[in-house]
mmCIF file of C-alpha atoms in Angstrom:
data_model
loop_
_atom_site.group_PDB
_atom_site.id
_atom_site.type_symbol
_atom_site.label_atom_id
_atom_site.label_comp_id
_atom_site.label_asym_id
_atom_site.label_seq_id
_atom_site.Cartn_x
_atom_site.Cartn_y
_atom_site.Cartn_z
ATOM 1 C CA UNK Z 1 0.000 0.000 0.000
ATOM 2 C CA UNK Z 2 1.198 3.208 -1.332
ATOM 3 C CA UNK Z 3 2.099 6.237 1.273
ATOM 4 C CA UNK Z 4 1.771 9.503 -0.734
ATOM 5 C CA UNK Z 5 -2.000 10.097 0.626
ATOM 6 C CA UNK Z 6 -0.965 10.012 4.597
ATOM 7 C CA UNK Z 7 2.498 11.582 3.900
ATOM 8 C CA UNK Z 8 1.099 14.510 2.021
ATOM 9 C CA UNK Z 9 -1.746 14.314 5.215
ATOM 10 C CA UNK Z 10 1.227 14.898 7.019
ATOM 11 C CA UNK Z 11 2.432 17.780 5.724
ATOM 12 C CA UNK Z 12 -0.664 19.659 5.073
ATOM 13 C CA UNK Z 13 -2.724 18.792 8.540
ATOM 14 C CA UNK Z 14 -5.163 17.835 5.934
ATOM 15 C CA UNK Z 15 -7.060 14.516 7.455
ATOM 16 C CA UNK Z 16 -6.565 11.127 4.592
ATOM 17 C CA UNK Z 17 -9.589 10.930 3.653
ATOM 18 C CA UNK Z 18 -9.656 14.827 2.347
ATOM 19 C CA UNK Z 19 -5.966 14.573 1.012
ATOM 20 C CA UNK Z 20 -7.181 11.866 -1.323
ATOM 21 C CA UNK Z 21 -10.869 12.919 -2.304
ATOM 22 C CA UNK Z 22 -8.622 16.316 -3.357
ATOM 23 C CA UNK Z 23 -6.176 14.370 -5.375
ATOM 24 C CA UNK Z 24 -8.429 11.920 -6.841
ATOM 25 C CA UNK Z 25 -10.836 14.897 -8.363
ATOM 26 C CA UNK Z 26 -7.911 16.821 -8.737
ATOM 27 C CA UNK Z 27 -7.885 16.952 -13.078
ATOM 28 C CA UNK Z 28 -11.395 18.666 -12.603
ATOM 29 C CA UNK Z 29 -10.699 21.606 -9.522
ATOM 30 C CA UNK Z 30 -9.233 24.042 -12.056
ATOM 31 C CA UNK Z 31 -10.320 27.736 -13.261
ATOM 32 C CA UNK Z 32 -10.132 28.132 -16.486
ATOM 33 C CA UNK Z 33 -9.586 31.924 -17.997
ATOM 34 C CA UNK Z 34 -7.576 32.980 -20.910
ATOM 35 C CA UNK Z 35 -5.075 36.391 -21.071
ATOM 36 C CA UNK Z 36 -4.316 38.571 -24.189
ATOM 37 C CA UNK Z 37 -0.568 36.964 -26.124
ATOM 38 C CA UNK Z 38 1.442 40.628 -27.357
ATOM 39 C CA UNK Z 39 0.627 39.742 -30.596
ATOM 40 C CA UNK Z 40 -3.218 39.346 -29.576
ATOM 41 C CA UNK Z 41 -3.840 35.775 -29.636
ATOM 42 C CA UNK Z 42 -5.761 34.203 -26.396
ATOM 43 C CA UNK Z 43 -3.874 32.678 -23.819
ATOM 44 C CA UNK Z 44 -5.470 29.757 -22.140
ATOM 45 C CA UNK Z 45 -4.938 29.607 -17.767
ATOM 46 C CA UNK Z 46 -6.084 27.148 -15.953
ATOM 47 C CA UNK Z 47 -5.431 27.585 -12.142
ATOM 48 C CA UNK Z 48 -6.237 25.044 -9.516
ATOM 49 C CA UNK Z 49 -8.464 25.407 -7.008
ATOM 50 C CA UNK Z 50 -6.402 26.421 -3.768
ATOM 51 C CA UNK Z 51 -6.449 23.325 -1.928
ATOM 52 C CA UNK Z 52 -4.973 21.108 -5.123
ATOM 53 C CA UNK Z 53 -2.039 23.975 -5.213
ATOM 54 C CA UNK Z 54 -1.328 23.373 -1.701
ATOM 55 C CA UNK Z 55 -0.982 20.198 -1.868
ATOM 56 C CA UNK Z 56 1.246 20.685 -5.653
ATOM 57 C CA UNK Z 57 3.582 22.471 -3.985
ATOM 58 C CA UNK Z 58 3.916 19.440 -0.742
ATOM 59 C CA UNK Z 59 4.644 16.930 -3.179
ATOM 60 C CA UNK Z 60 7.082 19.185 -5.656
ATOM 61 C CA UNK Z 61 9.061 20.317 -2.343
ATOM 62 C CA UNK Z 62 8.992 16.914 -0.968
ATOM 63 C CA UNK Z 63 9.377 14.493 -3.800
ATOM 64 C CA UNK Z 64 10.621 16.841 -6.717
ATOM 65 C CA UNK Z 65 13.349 19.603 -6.085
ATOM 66 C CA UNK Z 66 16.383 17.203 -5.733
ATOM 67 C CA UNK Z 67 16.095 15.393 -8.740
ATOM 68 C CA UNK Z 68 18.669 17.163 -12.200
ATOM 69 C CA UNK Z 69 17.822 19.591 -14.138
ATOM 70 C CA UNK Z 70 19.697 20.220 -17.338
ATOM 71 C CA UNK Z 71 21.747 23.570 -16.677
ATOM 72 C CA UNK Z 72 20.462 24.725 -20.887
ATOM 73 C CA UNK Z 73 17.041 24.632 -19.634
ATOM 74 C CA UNK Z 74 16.926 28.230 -18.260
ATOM 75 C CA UNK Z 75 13.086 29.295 -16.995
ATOM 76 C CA UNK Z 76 11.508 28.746 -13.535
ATOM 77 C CA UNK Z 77 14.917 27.380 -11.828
ATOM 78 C CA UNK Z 78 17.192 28.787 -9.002
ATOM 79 C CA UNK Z 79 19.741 30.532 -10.396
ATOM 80 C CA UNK Z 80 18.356 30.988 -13.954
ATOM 81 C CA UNK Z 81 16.419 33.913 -15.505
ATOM 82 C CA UNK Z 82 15.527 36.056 -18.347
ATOM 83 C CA UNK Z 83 18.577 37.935 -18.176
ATOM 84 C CA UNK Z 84 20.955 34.962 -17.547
ATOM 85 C CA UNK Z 85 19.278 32.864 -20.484
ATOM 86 C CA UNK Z 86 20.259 36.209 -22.753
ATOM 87 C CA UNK Z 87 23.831 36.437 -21.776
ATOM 88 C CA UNK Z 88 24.717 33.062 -22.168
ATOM 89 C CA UNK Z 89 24.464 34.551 -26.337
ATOM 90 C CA UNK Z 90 25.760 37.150 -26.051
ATOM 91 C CA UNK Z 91 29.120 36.987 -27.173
ATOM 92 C CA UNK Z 92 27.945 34.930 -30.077
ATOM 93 C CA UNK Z 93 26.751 36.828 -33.402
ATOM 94 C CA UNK Z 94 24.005 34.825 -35.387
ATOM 95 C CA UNK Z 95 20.639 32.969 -33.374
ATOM 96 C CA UNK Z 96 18.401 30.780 -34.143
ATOM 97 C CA UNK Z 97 15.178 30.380 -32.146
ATOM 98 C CA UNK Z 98 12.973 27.814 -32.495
ATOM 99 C CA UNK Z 99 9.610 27.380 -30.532
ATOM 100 C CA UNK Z 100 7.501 23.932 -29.437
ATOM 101 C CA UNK Z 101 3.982 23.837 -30.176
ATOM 102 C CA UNK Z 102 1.187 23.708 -27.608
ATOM 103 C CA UNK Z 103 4.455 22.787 -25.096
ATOM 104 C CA UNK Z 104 2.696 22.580 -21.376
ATOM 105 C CA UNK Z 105 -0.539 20.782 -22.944
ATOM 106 C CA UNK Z 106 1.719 18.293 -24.637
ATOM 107 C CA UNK Z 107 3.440 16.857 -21.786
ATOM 108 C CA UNK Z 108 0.680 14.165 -20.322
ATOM 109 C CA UNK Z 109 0.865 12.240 -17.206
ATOM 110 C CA UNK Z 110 2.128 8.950 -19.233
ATOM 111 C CA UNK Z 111 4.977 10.640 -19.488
ATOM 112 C CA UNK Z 112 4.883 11.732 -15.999
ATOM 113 C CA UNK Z 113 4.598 7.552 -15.284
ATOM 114 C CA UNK Z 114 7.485 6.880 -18.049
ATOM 115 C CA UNK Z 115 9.751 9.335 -15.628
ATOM 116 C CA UNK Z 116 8.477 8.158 -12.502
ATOM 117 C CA UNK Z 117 9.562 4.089 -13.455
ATOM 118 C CA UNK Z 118 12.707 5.121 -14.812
ATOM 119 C CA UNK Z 119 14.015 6.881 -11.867
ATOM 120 C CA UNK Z 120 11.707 5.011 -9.427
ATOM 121 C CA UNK Z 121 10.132 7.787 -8.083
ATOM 122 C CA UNK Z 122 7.634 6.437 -5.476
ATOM 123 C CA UNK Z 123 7.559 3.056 -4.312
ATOM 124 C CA UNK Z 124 3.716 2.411 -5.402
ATOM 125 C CA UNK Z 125 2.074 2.414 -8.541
ATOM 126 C CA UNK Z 126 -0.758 3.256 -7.050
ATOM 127 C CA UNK Z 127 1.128 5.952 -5.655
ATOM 128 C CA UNK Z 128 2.740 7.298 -9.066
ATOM 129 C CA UNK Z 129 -0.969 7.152 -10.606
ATOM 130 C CA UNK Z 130 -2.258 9.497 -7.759
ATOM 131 C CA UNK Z 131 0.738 11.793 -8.121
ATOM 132 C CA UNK Z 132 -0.415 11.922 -11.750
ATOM 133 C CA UNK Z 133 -3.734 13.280 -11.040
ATOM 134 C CA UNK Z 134 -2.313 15.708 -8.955
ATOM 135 C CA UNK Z 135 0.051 16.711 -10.789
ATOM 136 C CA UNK Z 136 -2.067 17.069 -14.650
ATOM 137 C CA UNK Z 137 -5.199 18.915 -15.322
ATOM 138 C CA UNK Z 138 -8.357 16.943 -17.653
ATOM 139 C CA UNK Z 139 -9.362 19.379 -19.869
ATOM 140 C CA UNK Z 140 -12.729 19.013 -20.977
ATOM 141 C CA UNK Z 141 -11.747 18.903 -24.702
ATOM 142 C CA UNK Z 142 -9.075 16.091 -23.869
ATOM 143 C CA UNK Z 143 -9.478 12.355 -22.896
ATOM 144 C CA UNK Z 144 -5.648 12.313 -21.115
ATOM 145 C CA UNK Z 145 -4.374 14.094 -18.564
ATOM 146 C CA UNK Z 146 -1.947 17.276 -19.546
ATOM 147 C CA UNK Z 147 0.293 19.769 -17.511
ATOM 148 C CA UNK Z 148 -1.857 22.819 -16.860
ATOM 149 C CA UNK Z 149 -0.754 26.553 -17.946
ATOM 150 C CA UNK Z 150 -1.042 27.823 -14.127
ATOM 151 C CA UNK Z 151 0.138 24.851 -11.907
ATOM 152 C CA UNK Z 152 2.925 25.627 -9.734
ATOM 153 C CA UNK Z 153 3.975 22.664 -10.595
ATOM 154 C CA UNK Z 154 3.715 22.719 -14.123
ATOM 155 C CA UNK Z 155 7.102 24.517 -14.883
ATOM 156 C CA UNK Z 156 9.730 22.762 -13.075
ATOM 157 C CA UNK Z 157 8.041 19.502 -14.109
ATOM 158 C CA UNK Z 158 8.340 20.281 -17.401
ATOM 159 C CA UNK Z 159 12.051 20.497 -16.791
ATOM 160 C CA UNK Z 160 12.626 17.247 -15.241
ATOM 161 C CA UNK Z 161 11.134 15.271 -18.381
ATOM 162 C CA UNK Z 162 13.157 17.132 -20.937
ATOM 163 C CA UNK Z 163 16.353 16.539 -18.939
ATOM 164 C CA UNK Z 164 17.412 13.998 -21.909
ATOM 165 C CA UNK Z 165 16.227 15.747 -24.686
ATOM 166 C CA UNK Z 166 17.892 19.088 -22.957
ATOM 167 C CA UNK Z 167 21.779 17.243 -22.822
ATOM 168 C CA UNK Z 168 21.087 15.371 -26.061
ATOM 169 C CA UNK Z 169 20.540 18.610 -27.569
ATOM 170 C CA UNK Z 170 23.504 20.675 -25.486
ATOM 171 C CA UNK Z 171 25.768 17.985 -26.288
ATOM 172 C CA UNK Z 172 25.623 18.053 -30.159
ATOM 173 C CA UNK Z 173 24.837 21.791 -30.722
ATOM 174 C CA UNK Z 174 28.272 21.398 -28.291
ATOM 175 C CA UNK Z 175 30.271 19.713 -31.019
ATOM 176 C CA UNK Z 176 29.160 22.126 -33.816
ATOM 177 C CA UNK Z 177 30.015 24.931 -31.385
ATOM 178 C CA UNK Z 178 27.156 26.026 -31.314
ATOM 179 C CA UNK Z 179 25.429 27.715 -27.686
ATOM 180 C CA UNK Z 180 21.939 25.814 -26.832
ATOM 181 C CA UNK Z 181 19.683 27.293 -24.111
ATOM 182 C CA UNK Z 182 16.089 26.547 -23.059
ATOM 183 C CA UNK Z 183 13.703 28.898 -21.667
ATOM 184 C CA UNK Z 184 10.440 26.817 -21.123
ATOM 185 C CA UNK Z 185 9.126 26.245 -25.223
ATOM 186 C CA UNK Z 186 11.700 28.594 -26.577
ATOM 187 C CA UNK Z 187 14.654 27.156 -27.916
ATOM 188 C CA UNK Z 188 17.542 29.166 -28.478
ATOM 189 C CA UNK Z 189 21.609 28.602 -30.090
ATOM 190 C CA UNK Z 190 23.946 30.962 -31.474
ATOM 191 C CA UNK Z 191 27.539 30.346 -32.884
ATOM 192 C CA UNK Z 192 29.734 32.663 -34.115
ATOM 193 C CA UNK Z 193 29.176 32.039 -37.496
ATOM 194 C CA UNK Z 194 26.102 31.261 -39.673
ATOM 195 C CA UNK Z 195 27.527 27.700 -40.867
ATOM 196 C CA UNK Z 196 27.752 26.848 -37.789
ATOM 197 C CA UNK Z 197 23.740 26.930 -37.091
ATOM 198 C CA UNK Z 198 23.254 25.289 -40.280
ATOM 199 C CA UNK Z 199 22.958 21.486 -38.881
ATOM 200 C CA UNK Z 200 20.984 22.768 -35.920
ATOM 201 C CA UNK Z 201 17.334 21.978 -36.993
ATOM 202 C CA UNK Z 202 17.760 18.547 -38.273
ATOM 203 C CA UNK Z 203 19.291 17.828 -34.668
ATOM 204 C CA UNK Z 204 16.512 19.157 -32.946
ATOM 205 C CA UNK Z 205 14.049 17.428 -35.799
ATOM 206 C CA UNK Z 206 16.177 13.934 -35.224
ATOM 207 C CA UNK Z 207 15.688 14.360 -31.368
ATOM 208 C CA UNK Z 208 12.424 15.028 -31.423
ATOM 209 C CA UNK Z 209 11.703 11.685 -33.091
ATOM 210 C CA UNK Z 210 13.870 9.961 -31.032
ATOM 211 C CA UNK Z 211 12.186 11.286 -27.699
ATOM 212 C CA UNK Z 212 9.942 8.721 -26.798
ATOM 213 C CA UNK Z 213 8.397 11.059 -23.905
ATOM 214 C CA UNK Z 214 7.153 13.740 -24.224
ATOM 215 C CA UNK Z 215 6.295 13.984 -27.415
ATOM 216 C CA UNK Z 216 6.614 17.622 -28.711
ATOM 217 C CA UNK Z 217 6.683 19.183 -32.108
ATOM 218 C CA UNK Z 218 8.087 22.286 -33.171
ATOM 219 C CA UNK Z 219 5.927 25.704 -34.588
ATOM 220 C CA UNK Z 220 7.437 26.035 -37.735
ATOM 221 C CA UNK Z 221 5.660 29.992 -37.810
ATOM 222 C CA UNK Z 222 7.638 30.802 -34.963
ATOM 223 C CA UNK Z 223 11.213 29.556 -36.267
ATOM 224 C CA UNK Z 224 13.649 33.134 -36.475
ATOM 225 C CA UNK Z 225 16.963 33.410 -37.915
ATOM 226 C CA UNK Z 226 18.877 36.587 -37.213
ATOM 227 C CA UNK Z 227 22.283 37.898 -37.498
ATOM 228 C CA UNK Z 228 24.280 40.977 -36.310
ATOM 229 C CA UNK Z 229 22.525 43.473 -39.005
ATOM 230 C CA UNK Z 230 19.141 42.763 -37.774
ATOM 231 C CA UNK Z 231 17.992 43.141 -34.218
ATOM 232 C CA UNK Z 232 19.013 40.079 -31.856
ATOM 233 C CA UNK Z 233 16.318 39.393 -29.531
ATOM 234 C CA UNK Z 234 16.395 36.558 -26.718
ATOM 235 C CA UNK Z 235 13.244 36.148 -24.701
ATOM 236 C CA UNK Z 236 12.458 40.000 -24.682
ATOM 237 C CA UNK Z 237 16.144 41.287 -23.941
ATOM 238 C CA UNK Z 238 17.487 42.691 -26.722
ATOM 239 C CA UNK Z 239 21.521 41.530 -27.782
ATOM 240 C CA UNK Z 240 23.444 44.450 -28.981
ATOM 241 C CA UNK Z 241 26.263 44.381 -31.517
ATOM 242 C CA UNK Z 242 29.172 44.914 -28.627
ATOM 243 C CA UNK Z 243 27.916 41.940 -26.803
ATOM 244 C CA UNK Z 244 25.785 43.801 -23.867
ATOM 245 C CA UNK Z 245 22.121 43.331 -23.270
ATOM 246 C CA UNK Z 246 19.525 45.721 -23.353
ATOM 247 C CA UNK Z 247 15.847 46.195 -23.272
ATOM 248 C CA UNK Z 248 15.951 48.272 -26.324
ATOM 249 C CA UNK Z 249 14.644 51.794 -27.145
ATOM 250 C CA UNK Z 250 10.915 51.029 -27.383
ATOM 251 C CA UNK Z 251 10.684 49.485 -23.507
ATOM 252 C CA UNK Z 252 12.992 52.708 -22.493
ATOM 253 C CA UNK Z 253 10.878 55.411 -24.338
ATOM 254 C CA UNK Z 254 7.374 53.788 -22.777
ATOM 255 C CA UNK Z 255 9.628 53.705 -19.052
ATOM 256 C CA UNK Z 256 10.111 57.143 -18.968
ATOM 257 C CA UNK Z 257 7.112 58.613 -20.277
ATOM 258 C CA UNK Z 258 5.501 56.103 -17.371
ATOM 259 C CA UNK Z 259 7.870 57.412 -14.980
ATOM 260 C CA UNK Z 260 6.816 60.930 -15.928
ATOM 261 C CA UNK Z 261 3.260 60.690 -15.549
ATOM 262 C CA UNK Z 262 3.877 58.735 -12.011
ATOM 263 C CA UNK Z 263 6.122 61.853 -11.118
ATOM 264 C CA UNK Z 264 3.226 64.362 -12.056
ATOM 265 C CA UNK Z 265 0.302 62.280 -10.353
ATOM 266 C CA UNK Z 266 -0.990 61.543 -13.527
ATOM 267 C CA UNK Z 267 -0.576 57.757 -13.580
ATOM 268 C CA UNK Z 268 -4.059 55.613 -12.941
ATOM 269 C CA UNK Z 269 -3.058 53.360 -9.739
ATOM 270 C CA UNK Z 270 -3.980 50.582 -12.007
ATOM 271 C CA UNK Z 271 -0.582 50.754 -14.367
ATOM 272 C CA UNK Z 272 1.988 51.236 -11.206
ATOM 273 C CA UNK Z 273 2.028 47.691 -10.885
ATOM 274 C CA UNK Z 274 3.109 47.859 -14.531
ATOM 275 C CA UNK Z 275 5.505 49.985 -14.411
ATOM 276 C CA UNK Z 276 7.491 48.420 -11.255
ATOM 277 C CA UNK Z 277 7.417 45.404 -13.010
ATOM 278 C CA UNK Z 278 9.140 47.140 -16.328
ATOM 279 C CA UNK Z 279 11.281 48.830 -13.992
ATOM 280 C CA UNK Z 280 12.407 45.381 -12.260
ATOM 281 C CA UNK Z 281 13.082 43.993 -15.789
ATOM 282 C CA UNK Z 282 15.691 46.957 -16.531
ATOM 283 C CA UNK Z 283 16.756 47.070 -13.248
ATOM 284 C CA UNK Z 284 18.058 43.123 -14.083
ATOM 285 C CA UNK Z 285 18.992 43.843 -17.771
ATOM 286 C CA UNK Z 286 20.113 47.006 -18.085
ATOM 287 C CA UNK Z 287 21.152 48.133 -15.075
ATOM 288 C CA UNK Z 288 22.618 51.595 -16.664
ATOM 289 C CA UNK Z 289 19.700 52.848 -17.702
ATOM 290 C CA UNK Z 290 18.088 52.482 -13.965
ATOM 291 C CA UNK Z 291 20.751 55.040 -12.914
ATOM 292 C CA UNK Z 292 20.292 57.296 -15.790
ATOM 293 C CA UNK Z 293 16.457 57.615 -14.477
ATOM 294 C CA UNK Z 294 17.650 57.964 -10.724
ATOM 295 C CA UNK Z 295 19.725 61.193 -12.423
ATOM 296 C CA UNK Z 296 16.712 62.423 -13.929
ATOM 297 C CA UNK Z 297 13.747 61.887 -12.031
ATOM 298 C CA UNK Z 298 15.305 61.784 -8.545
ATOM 299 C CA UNK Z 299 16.477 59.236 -6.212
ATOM 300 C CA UNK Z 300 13.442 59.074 -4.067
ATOM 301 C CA UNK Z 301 11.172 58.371 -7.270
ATOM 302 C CA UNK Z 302 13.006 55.536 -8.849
ATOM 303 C CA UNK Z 303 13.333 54.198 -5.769
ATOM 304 C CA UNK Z 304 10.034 54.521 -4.290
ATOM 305 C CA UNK Z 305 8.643 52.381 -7.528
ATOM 306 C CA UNK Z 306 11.556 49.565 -7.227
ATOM 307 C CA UNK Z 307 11.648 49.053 -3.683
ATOM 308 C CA UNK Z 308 7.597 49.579 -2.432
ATOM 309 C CA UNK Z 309 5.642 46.750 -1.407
ATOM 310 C CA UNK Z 310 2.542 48.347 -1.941
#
C-alpha cells in the first residue's frame, strides 16, 4: 500500500480521507480563464483550485526539487532567468530560435509515469498514478491528462522530463560549437558564425523523433533566424552588436514617459504595478539605464517604484 495520501496528510494537517478525495478529483478543480498573447492571440490559464495547489507544492518540495535539471534549460529554476538565459548569447553573433507547439498541454501524465519508473520515483504504482492526477489537469476537450498553464507545478516539471532531450541537444549543438539554451518552449543557439547553425534543426528534428516522452513538435511559424545586421532578440532582452544586453529603445521610451506621468500624479493606480514590473526587468537587464532615471527623475522616485511593497 502506497504512502503519498498520509504523507502529504502529514504535511498539510489535511485529514486522509480529504488529502485523497482532493487528489483523486484533482484533473477537474481548475479555473479556467484565458489572457491577451502581445501579438493578440488568447492565452489559455487554468489555475487550480487552492487546496490542489497546496498540496502541488507538498509533493514538488517533498518528492521533486532534488532530482537534475539540465543547466540549458533556463526558466523557472534557481539561479536561472531572463537575463541569464540572454547572456549566455551574447558573445555569439548569429541565433536561431525555435519554438515547441502547444508545449505545457503536450506533456501528459504517461509521461509523468514513463519518468516516474525510470528513476523510481515512489515506491507504489498506485502511488505514481495518484501523483499523476495531482500533478495534470483533464481538460474538458481532452481524454488524457496534460500539464496545466497555471500549476505551480507545471514549470519545473516540465524540466525534469526534458532533462534527456535538454543534454542530447547541449551535447551536439556542443560539437558544432554552437550555444543551446532553453527557456520553457523557446529554444535558443547561437555560434559565431552562420555555418555553424546550419545542422541545428535537423538535430533538434532527429531528437524530437527519437524522444519517446514527451512527445513535442516544433511551430514552424515561430522559427527566427537573425544575425548581427538585424535586431538580436532573446526572450524579450534585446543583444546588442558589442555583446551587452539591453531592453531596447521602445521598452525605455514607454519607461520614462511612465515614470513621468507617475512623477506628475498623472498615472491611474492601475498601471503602477506595470511599471514596477518594467522597472524590475531593466533594473536586471540594463542596469545603466536604472541610474540614468535615478539622475533624472530623482532618487526618491526611482526608488520609491523599485523598492515599495505596496
Amino acid at each position: 500500500m502506497g504512502q503519498l495520501i498520509s504523507h502529504l496528510s502529514a504535511l498539510s494537517g489535511l485529514l486522509e480521507r480529504d488529502v485523497r478525495l482532493i487528489v483523486r478529483t484533482a484533473p477537474h478543480r481548475y479555473k479556467n480563464y484565458t489572457i491577451k498573447k502581445k501579438n493578440g492571440d488568447d492565452r489559455p490559464i487554468s489555475q487550480p483550485a487552492k487546496e490542489v495547489k497546496l498540496l502541488q507544492r507538498l509533493f514538488q518540495k517533498e518528492y521533486l526539487y532534488d532530482l537534475p535539471v539540465h543547466p540549458a534549460a533556463m526558466a523557472y529554476e534557481k539561479g536561472t532567468s531572463i537575463r541569464e538565459n540572454a547572456d549566455r548569447h551574447s558573445p555569439n553573433g548569429p541565433i536561431l530560435k525555435l519554438d515547441f507547439a502547444n508545449f505545457f498541454p503536450s506533456i501528459q501524465a504517461r509521461d509523468w509515469m514513463n519518468f516516474a519508473h525510470t528513476h523510481e520515483l515512489l515506491d507504489d504504482e498506485e502511488d505514481r498514478e495518484l501523483a499523476g492526477r495531482l500533478l495534470f489537469q483533464q481538460p474538458r476537450s481532452s481524454p488524457s491528462l496534460r500539464l496545466a498553464i497555471g500549476a505551480p507545478t507545471s514549470p519545473h516539471l516540465s524540466n525534469l522530463l526534458l532533462y534527456e532531450f535538454d543534454r542530447r541537444i547541449y551535447e551536439e549543438a556542443a560539437g558544432e560549437v554552437v550555444t543551446y539554451t532553453r527557456y520553457a518552449d523557446d529554444l535558443t543557439f547561437s555560434a559565431t558564425r552562420t555555418g555553424y547553425l546550419q545542422p541545428i534543426e535537423k538535430i533538434v528534428r532527429g531528437a524530437l523523433r527519437d524522444l519517446k516522452s514527451p512527445k513535442l513538435k516544433l511551430n514552424d511559424d515561430k522559427r527566427v533566424f537573425a544575425t548581427r545586421k538585424y535586431r538580436r532578440m532573446v526572450t524579450g532582452v534585446i543583444l546588442t552588436n558589442d555583446n551587452r544586453l539591453s531592453i531596447g529603445r521602445e521598452r525605455k521610451k514607454l519607461i520614462r514617459a511612465m515614470v513621468n506621468h507617475f512623477k506628475e500624479g498623472k498615472m491611474p493606480p492601475e498601471n503602477i504595478n506595470r511599471l514596477r514590473g518594467l522597472l524590475a526587468f531593466a533594473s536586471d537587464v540594463e542596469p545603466e539605464f536604472i541610474l540614468r532615471l535615478t539622475i533624472k527623475y530623482g532618487e526618491q522616485t526611482i526608488g520609491d517604484l523599485l523598492h515599495s511593497n505596496e
